[in-house]
PDB file of C-alpha atoms in Angstrom:
ATOM      1  CA  ASP A   1     -11.831  -6.904   8.897  1.00  0.00           C
ATOM      2  CA  ILE A   2     -13.093  -3.885   6.986  1.00  0.00           C
ATOM      3  CA  GLN A   3     -13.807  -4.702   3.357  1.00  0.00           C
ATOM      4  CA  MET A   4     -13.170  -2.029   0.727  1.00  0.00           C
ATOM      5  CA  THR A   5     -15.111  -2.274  -2.541  1.00  0.00           C
ATOM      6  CA  GLN A   6     -14.239  -0.142  -5.548  1.00  0.00           C
ATOM      7  CA  SER A   7     -16.349   0.534  -8.594  1.00  0.00           C
ATOM      8  CA  PRO A   8     -16.002   0.258 -11.457  1.00  0.00           C
ATOM      9  CA  SER A   9     -13.241  -2.342 -11.818  1.00  0.00           C
ATOM     10  CA  SER A  10     -12.146  -0.644 -15.006  1.00  0.00           C
ATOM     11  CA  VAL A  11     -13.064   2.445 -16.953  1.00  0.00           C
ATOM     12  CA  SER A  12     -12.227   3.515 -20.492  1.00  0.00           C
ATOM     13  CA  ALA A  13     -11.807   7.237 -20.941  1.00  0.00           C
ATOM     14  CA  SER A  14     -10.280   9.783 -23.261  1.00  0.00           C
ATOM     15  CA  VAL A  15      -7.774  12.514 -22.574  1.00  0.00           C
ATOM     16  CA  GLY A  16      -9.658  15.473 -21.186  1.00  0.00           C
ATOM     17  CA  ASP A  17     -12.478  13.410 -19.702  1.00  0.00           C
ATOM     18  CA  ARG A  18     -13.646  13.635 -16.116  1.00  0.00           C
ATOM     19  CA  VAL A  19     -13.295  10.286 -14.330  1.00  0.00           C
ATOM     20  CA  THR A  20     -14.903   9.279 -11.039  1.00  0.00           C
ATOM     21  CA  ILE A  21     -14.000   6.176  -9.021  1.00  0.00           C
ATOM     22  CA  ALA A  22     -16.033   5.056  -6.025  1.00  0.00           C
ATOM     23  CA  CYS A  23     -14.880   3.228  -2.908  1.00  0.00           C
ATOM     24  CA  ARG A  24     -17.211   1.824  -0.275  1.00  0.00           C
ATOM     25  CA  ALA A  25     -16.170   0.595   3.178  1.00  0.00           C
ATOM     26  CA  SER A  26     -18.033  -2.220   4.907  1.00  0.00           C
ATOM     27  CA  GLN A  27     -18.260  -0.094   8.056  1.00  0.00           C
ATOM     28  CA  ASP A  28     -17.812   3.526   9.094  1.00  0.00           C
ATOM     29  CA  ILE A  29     -14.173   4.621   8.712  1.00  0.00           C
ATOM     30  CA  ASP A  30     -14.759   8.361   9.248  1.00  0.00           C
ATOM     31  CA  ASN A  31     -12.198   9.994   6.913  1.00  0.00           C
ATOM     32  CA  TRP A  32      -9.456   7.403   7.332  1.00  0.00           C
ATOM     33  CA  LEU A  33      -9.084   6.783   3.632  1.00  0.00           C
ATOM     34  CA  ALA A  34      -6.300   7.139   1.081  1.00  0.00           C
ATOM     35  CA  TRP A  35      -6.050   6.817  -2.693  1.00  0.00           C
ATOM     36  CA  TYR A  36      -3.005   5.475  -4.518  1.00  0.00           C
ATOM     37  CA  GLN A  37      -2.009   5.440  -8.170  1.00  0.00           C
ATOM     38  CA  GLN A  38      -0.016   2.524  -9.533  1.00  0.00           C
ATOM     39  CA  LYS A  39       1.460   2.510 -13.005  1.00  0.00           C
ATOM     40  CA  SER A  40       2.500  -0.728 -14.653  1.00  0.00           C
ATOM     41  CA  GLY A  41       5.686  -2.137 -13.137  1.00  0.00           C
ATOM     42  CA  LYS A  42       5.951   0.647 -10.570  1.00  0.00           C
ATOM     43  CA  ALA A  43       5.305   1.033  -6.862  1.00  0.00           C
ATOM     44  CA  PRO A  44       2.065   2.681  -5.754  1.00  0.00           C
ATOM     45  CA  LYS A  45       2.097   6.408  -5.165  1.00  0.00           C
ATOM     46  CA  LEU A  46       0.027   8.229  -2.550  1.00  0.00           C
ATOM     47  CA  LEU A  47      -2.368  10.750  -4.120  1.00  0.00           C
ATOM     48  CA  ILE A  48      -4.974  11.576  -1.501  1.00  0.00           C
ATOM     49  CA  TYR A  49      -5.020  10.990   2.268  1.00  0.00           C
ATOM     50  CA  ALA A  50      -7.575  11.652   4.979  1.00  0.00           C
ATOM     51  CA  ALA A  51     -10.214  11.270   2.244  1.00  0.00           C
ATOM     52  CA  SER A  52      -9.697  14.692   0.692  1.00  0.00           C
ATOM     53  CA  ARG A  53      -6.171  15.995   1.356  1.00  0.00           C
ATOM     54  CA  LEU A  54      -3.931  16.178  -1.690  1.00  0.00           C
ATOM     55  CA  GLU A  55      -0.472  14.697  -1.147  1.00  0.00           C
ATOM     56  CA  GLY A  56       2.382  17.076  -1.829  1.00  0.00           C
ATOM     57  CA  GLY A  57       3.412  16.894  -5.474  1.00  0.00           C
ATOM     58  CA  ALA A  58       0.166  15.317  -6.648  1.00  0.00           C
ATOM     59  CA  PRO A  59      -1.548  17.273  -9.466  1.00  0.00           C
ATOM     60  CA  SER A  60      -4.521  19.403  -8.459  1.00  0.00           C
ATOM     61  CA  ARG A  61      -6.735  17.658 -11.044  1.00  0.00           C
ATOM     62  CA  PHE A  62      -7.006  14.834  -8.483  1.00  0.00           C
ATOM     63  CA  SER A  63      -9.509  15.304  -5.680  1.00  0.00           C
ATOM     64  CA  GLY A  64     -11.114  13.121  -3.060  1.00  0.00           C
ATOM     65  CA  SER A  65     -14.360  13.362  -1.174  1.00  0.00           C
ATOM     66  CA  GLY A  66     -16.549  11.413   1.196  1.00  0.00           C
ATOM     67  CA  SER A  67     -16.774  10.332   4.790  1.00  0.00           C
ATOM     68  CA  GLY A  68     -18.122   7.362   6.710  1.00  0.00           C
ATOM     69  CA  THR A  69     -18.559   4.546   4.199  1.00  0.00           C
ATOM     70  CA  ASP A  70     -18.693   6.182   0.765  1.00  0.00           C
ATOM     71  CA  PHE A  71     -15.777   7.882  -0.944  1.00  0.00           C
ATOM     72  CA  THR A  72     -14.918   9.193  -4.392  1.00  0.00           C
ATOM     73  CA  LEU A  73     -11.758   9.923  -6.328  1.00  0.00           C
ATOM     74  CA  THR A  74     -12.230  12.390  -9.169  1.00  0.00           C
ATOM     75  CA  ILE A  75      -9.810  13.156 -11.951  1.00  0.00           C
ATOM     76  CA  THR A  76     -10.809  16.294 -13.821  1.00  0.00           C
ATOM     77  CA  SER A  77      -9.450  16.527 -17.352  1.00  0.00           C
ATOM     78  CA  LEU A  78      -7.670  13.166 -17.621  1.00  0.00           C
ATOM     79  CA  GLN A  79      -4.080  13.390 -18.824  1.00  0.00           C
ATOM     80  CA  PRO A  80      -2.026  10.716 -20.679  1.00  0.00           C
ATOM     81  CA  GLU A  81       0.081  10.092 -17.572  1.00  0.00           C
ATOM     82  CA  ASP A  82      -3.053   9.306 -15.518  1.00  0.00           C
ATOM     83  CA  PHE A  83      -3.687   5.955 -17.187  1.00  0.00           C
ATOM     84  CA  ALA A  84      -2.999   3.587 -14.316  1.00  0.00           C
ATOM     85  CA  THR A  85      -4.664   1.504 -11.631  1.00  0.00           C
ATOM     86  CA  TYR A  86      -6.087   3.281  -8.589  1.00  0.00           C
ATOM     87  CA  TYR A  87      -6.547   1.777  -5.123  1.00  0.00           C
ATOM     88  CA  CYS A  88      -8.339   3.004  -2.020  1.00  0.00           C
ATOM     89  CA  GLN A  89      -7.088   2.008   1.446  1.00  0.00           C
ATOM     90  CA  GLN A  90      -8.662   2.313   4.867  1.00  0.00           C
ATOM     91  CA  ALA A  91      -6.636   3.301   7.923  1.00  0.00           C
ATOM     92  CA  SER A  92      -9.390   3.138  10.520  1.00  0.00           C
ATOM     93  CA  SER A  93      -8.376  -0.205  11.973  1.00  0.00           C
ATOM     94  CA  PHE A  94      -6.075  -3.193  11.573  1.00  0.00           C
ATOM     95  CA  PRO A  95      -5.663  -5.006   9.326  1.00  0.00           C
ATOM     96  CA  ARG A  96      -5.258  -2.177   6.861  1.00  0.00           C
ATOM     97  CA  THR A  97      -7.198  -3.125   3.742  1.00  0.00           C
ATOM     98  CA  PHE A  98      -7.216  -2.007   0.122  1.00  0.00           C
ATOM     99  CA  GLY A  99      -9.884  -1.974  -2.525  1.00  0.00           C
ATOM    100  CA  GLN A 100      -9.438  -4.356  -5.434  1.00  0.00           C
ATOM    101  CA  GLY A 101      -8.338  -1.562  -7.765  1.00  0.00           C
ATOM    102  CA  THR A 102      -9.788   0.381 -10.687  1.00  0.00           C
ATOM    103  CA  LYS A 103      -7.923   0.359 -13.970  1.00  0.00           C
ATOM    104  CA  VAL A 104      -8.220   3.556 -16.002  1.00  0.00           C
ATOM    105  CA  GLU A 105      -7.646   2.688 -19.647  1.00  0.00           C
ATOM    106  CA  ILE A 106      -7.357   4.668 -22.834  1.00  0.00           C
ATOM    107  CA  LYS A 107     -10.577   4.787 -24.874  1.00  0.00           C
TER     108      LYS A 107
ATOM    109  CA  GLU B   1      15.511  12.497  -0.019  1.00  0.00           C
ATOM    110  CA  VAL B   2      13.598   9.494   1.284  1.00  0.00           C
ATOM    111  CA  GLN B   3      14.650   6.235  -0.325  1.00  0.00           C
ATOM    112  CA  LEU B   4      13.697   2.619   0.378  1.00  0.00           C
ATOM    113  CA  VAL B   5      15.539  -0.304  -1.192  1.00  0.00           C
ATOM    114  CA  GLU B   6      14.280  -3.845  -0.658  1.00  0.00           C
ATOM    115  CA  SER B   7      16.349  -7.011  -1.021  1.00  0.00           C
ATOM    116  CA  GLY B   8      16.294 -10.666  -0.071  1.00  0.00           C
ATOM    117  CA  GLY B   9      13.624 -12.017  -2.368  1.00  0.00           C
ATOM    118  CA  GLY B  10      14.019 -15.157  -4.439  1.00  0.00           C
ATOM    119  CA  LEU B  11      12.729 -18.633  -5.203  1.00  0.00           C
ATOM    120  CA  ILE B  12      11.991 -20.739  -2.125  1.00  0.00           C
ATOM    121  CA  GLN B  13      10.301 -24.097  -1.634  1.00  0.00           C
ATOM    122  CA  PRO B  14       7.034 -24.386   0.301  1.00  0.00           C
ATOM    123  CA  GLY B  15       7.715 -24.615   4.018  1.00  0.00           C
ATOM    124  CA  GLY B  16      10.966 -22.700   3.695  1.00  0.00           C
ATOM    125  CA  SER B  17      12.102 -19.424   5.232  1.00  0.00           C
ATOM    126  CA  LEU B  18      13.309 -16.135   3.818  1.00  0.00           C
ATOM    127  CA  ARG B  19      14.335 -12.803   5.311  1.00  0.00           C
ATOM    128  CA  LEU B  20      13.606  -9.599   3.448  1.00  0.00           C
ATOM    129  CA  SER B  21      15.426  -6.347   4.118  1.00  0.00           C
ATOM    130  CA  CYS B  22      14.564  -2.735   3.435  1.00  0.00           C
ATOM    131  CA  ALA B  23      17.415  -0.247   3.604  1.00  0.00           C
ATOM    132  CA  ALA B  24      16.196   3.261   4.322  1.00  0.00           C
ATOM    133  CA  SER B  25      17.857   6.595   3.703  1.00  0.00           C
ATOM    134  CA  GLY B  26      16.787  10.186   4.217  1.00  0.00           C
ATOM    135  CA  PHE B  27      15.006   9.443   7.488  1.00  0.00           C
ATOM    136  CA  SER B  28      15.267   7.203  10.551  1.00  0.00           C
ATOM    137  CA  VAL B  29      13.334   3.915  10.613  1.00  0.00           C
ATOM    138  CA  SER B  30      13.370   4.006  14.411  1.00  0.00           C
ATOM    139  CA  SER B  31      11.243   7.154  14.481  1.00  0.00           C
ATOM    140  CA  SER B  32       8.898   6.234  11.638  1.00  0.00           C
ATOM    141  CA  TYR B  33       6.063   3.802  11.017  1.00  0.00           C
ATOM    142  CA  MET B  34       7.316   1.091   8.688  1.00  0.00           C
ATOM    143  CA  SER B  35       5.183  -1.415   6.793  1.00  0.00           C
ATOM    144  CA  TRP B  36       5.377  -4.292   4.377  1.00  0.00           C
ATOM    145  CA  VAL B  37       2.750  -4.475   1.629  1.00  0.00           C
ATOM    146  CA  ARG B  38       2.646  -7.256  -0.956  1.00  0.00           C
ATOM    147  CA  GLN B  39       1.166  -7.741  -4.385  1.00  0.00           C
ATOM    148  CA  ALA B  40       0.647 -11.162  -5.914  1.00  0.00           C
ATOM    149  CA  PRO B  41       1.309 -11.321  -9.666  1.00  0.00           C
ATOM    150  CA  GLY B  42      -1.496  -9.542 -11.514  1.00  0.00           C
ATOM    151  CA  LYS B  43      -3.411  -8.914  -8.291  1.00  0.00           C
ATOM    152  CA  GLY B  44      -4.125  -6.046  -5.917  1.00  0.00           C
ATOM    153  CA  LEU B  45      -2.334  -4.718  -2.848  1.00  0.00           C
ATOM    154  CA  GLU B  46      -2.344  -6.547   0.481  1.00  0.00           C
ATOM    155  CA  TRP B  47      -1.011  -5.023   3.685  1.00  0.00           C
ATOM    156  CA  VAL B  48       1.215  -7.475   5.591  1.00  0.00           C
ATOM    157  CA  SER B  49       2.659  -5.870   8.712  1.00  0.00           C
ATOM    158  CA  ILE B  50       3.608  -2.628  10.438  1.00  0.00           C
ATOM    159  CA  MET B  51       6.139  -1.620  13.073  1.00  0.00           C
ATOM    160  CA  TYR B  52       5.516   1.511  15.095  1.00  0.00           C
ATOM    161  CA  SER B  53       8.237   3.853  16.224  1.00  0.00           C
ATOM    162  CA  ASP B  54       7.704   2.532  19.790  1.00  0.00           C
ATOM    163  CA  GLY B  55       8.299  -1.038  18.578  1.00  0.00           C
ATOM    164  CA  SER B  56       4.670  -2.175  18.522  1.00  0.00           C
ATOM    165  CA  THR B  57       3.815  -4.538  15.694  1.00  0.00           C
ATOM    166  CA  TYR B  58       0.689  -5.643  13.868  1.00  0.00           C
ATOM    167  CA  TYR B  59       0.152  -8.354  11.263  1.00  0.00           C
ATOM    168  CA  ALA B  60      -2.369  -9.451   8.670  1.00  0.00           C
ATOM    169  CA  ASN B  61      -4.233 -12.564   9.760  1.00  0.00           C
ATOM    170  CA  SER B  62      -2.841 -14.443   6.749  1.00  0.00           C
ATOM    171  CA  VAL B  63       0.755 -14.118   8.010  1.00  0.00           C
ATOM    172  CA  LYS B  64       0.333 -13.957  11.782  1.00  0.00           C
ATOM    173  CA  ALA B  65       2.588 -16.421  13.629  1.00  0.00           C
ATOM    174  CA  ARG B  66       4.597 -17.053  10.436  1.00  0.00           C
ATOM    175  CA  PHE B  67       6.077 -13.630   9.658  1.00  0.00           C
ATOM    176  CA  THR B  68       8.011 -11.327  11.996  1.00  0.00           C
ATOM    177  CA  ILE B  69       8.759  -7.664  11.355  1.00  0.00           C
ATOM    178  CA  SER B  70      11.839  -6.145  12.971  1.00  0.00           C
ATOM    179  CA  ARG B  71      14.346  -3.339  12.495  1.00  0.00           C
ATOM    180  CA  ASP B  72      18.046  -2.721  12.907  1.00  0.00           C
ATOM    181  CA  ASN B  73      18.411   0.867  14.029  1.00  0.00           C
ATOM    182  CA  SER B  74      22.190   0.833  13.608  1.00  0.00           C
ATOM    183  CA  LYS B  75      21.793  -0.034   9.917  1.00  0.00           C
ATOM    184  CA  ASN B  76      18.560   1.939   9.450  1.00  0.00           C
ATOM    185  CA  THR B  77      17.014  -1.199   8.006  1.00  0.00           C
ATOM    186  CA  LEU B  78      13.643  -2.920   8.272  1.00  0.00           C
ATOM    187  CA  HIS B  79      13.338  -6.708   8.038  1.00  0.00           C
ATOM    188  CA  LEU B  80      10.615  -9.252   7.428  1.00  0.00           C
ATOM    189  CA  GLN B  81      11.358 -12.798   8.545  1.00  0.00           C
ATOM    190  CA  MET B  82       9.064 -15.153   6.675  1.00  0.00           C
ATOM    191  CA  ASN B  83       8.720 -18.760   7.884  1.00  0.00           C
ATOM    192  CA  SER B  84       6.540 -21.683   6.791  1.00  0.00           C
ATOM    193  CA  LEU B  85       6.140 -20.119   3.367  1.00  0.00           C
ATOM    194  CA  ARG B  86       3.200 -21.127   1.190  1.00  0.00           C
ATOM    195  CA  ALA B  87       2.477 -20.812  -2.507  1.00  0.00           C
ATOM    196  CA  GLU B  88      -0.005 -18.038  -1.716  1.00  0.00           C
ATOM    197  CA  ASP B  89       2.827 -15.940  -0.247  1.00  0.00           C
ATOM    198  CA  THR B  90       4.223 -15.520  -3.755  1.00  0.00           C
ATOM    199  CA  ALA B  91       4.240 -11.783  -4.375  1.00  0.00           C
ATOM    200  CA  LEU B  92       6.222  -8.624  -4.868  1.00  0.00           C
ATOM    201  CA  TYR B  93       6.944  -7.331  -1.367  1.00  0.00           C
ATOM    202  CA  TYR B  94       7.081  -3.588  -0.913  1.00  0.00           C
ATOM    203  CA  CYS B  95       8.511  -1.706   2.018  1.00  0.00           C
ATOM    204  CA  ALA B  96       6.620   1.504   2.791  1.00  0.00           C
ATOM    205  CA  THR B  97       6.840   4.252   5.339  1.00  0.00           C
ATOM    206  CA  SER B  98       4.271   6.459   6.980  1.00  0.00           C
ATOM    207  CA  GLN B  99       5.955   9.627   8.114  1.00  0.00           C
ATOM    208  CA  GLU B 100       3.024  11.126  10.028  1.00  0.00           C
ATOM    209  CA  GLY B 101       1.262   8.387  11.904  1.00  0.00           C
ATOM    210  CA  PRO B 102       0.571   4.709  11.139  1.00  0.00           C
ATOM    211  CA  TYR B 103      -2.102   5.435   8.593  1.00  0.00           C
ATOM    212  CA  PHE B 104      -1.122   6.106   5.000  1.00  0.00           C
ATOM    213  CA  PHE B 105       1.909   4.970   3.030  1.00  0.00           C
ATOM    214  CA  ASP B 106       3.663   8.021   1.675  1.00  0.00           C
ATOM    215  CA  TYR B 107       6.931   6.479   0.452  1.00  0.00           C
ATOM    216  CA  TRP B 108       7.436   3.081  -1.170  1.00  0.00           C
ATOM    217  CA  GLY B 109      10.383   1.026  -2.314  1.00  0.00           C
ATOM    218  CA  GLN B 110      10.453  -0.752  -5.663  1.00  0.00           C
ATOM    219  CA  GLY B 111       9.796  -4.165  -4.161  1.00  0.00           C
ATOM    220  CA  THR B 112      11.490  -7.544  -3.987  1.00  0.00           C
ATOM    221  CA  LEU B 113       9.924 -10.638  -5.552  1.00  0.00           C
ATOM    222  CA  VAL B 114       9.290 -13.756  -3.481  1.00  0.00           C
ATOM    223  CA  THR B 115       8.332 -16.916  -5.349  1.00  0.00           C
ATOM    224  CA  VAL B 116       7.255 -19.947  -3.335  1.00  0.00           C
ATOM    225  CA  SER B 117       7.320 -23.024  -5.532  1.00  0.00           C
ATOM    226  CA  SER B 118       8.679 -26.546  -5.630  1.00  0.00           C
TER     227      SER B 118
END
């Protein structure tokens, strides 16, 4: 199974800050990576797919980059509605696996 | 509008069985890639199973031989039959669809809670 490791596990930031979350795959997954946002008590929501493609309806302040084993989710100018937990997910092989999550908290 | 509504969760004793359902609207389950993803209380996301549009199925190792994914095309509904349930199967079970290939989950339901406890 491909293991996905996110860092950090949590980050405290202020509105307007730039936030970067890393995700590392245990083997090469090319660009078969997605990012999801999950707010408390809600279902996850797809933000980024194929490593860098913005899902329709997702704000342009979210961007993704990377290929192979190392990926990054960047939120430029953090907004109040962005405080949530973020997960990466690989789609290179079965079983599909998620990172452990990164909680973005208010500083 | 795509909508997914899960049902069938509840409290079940270890070793018991439960069948979850996911009623879909706004698209056809028979022509989509449909998955179950679960989340244990306070924990992260765990993919459980997927059914392809051609009927192929895949499972997480943790549920293989115990869980079965299926669909009812006439009711546009996805199911998850869960047998030999264990305490570690306790989770919120989400139904999710992947509209363009079996890769990323672009629509999710709100989940149904399964609690395995004596």
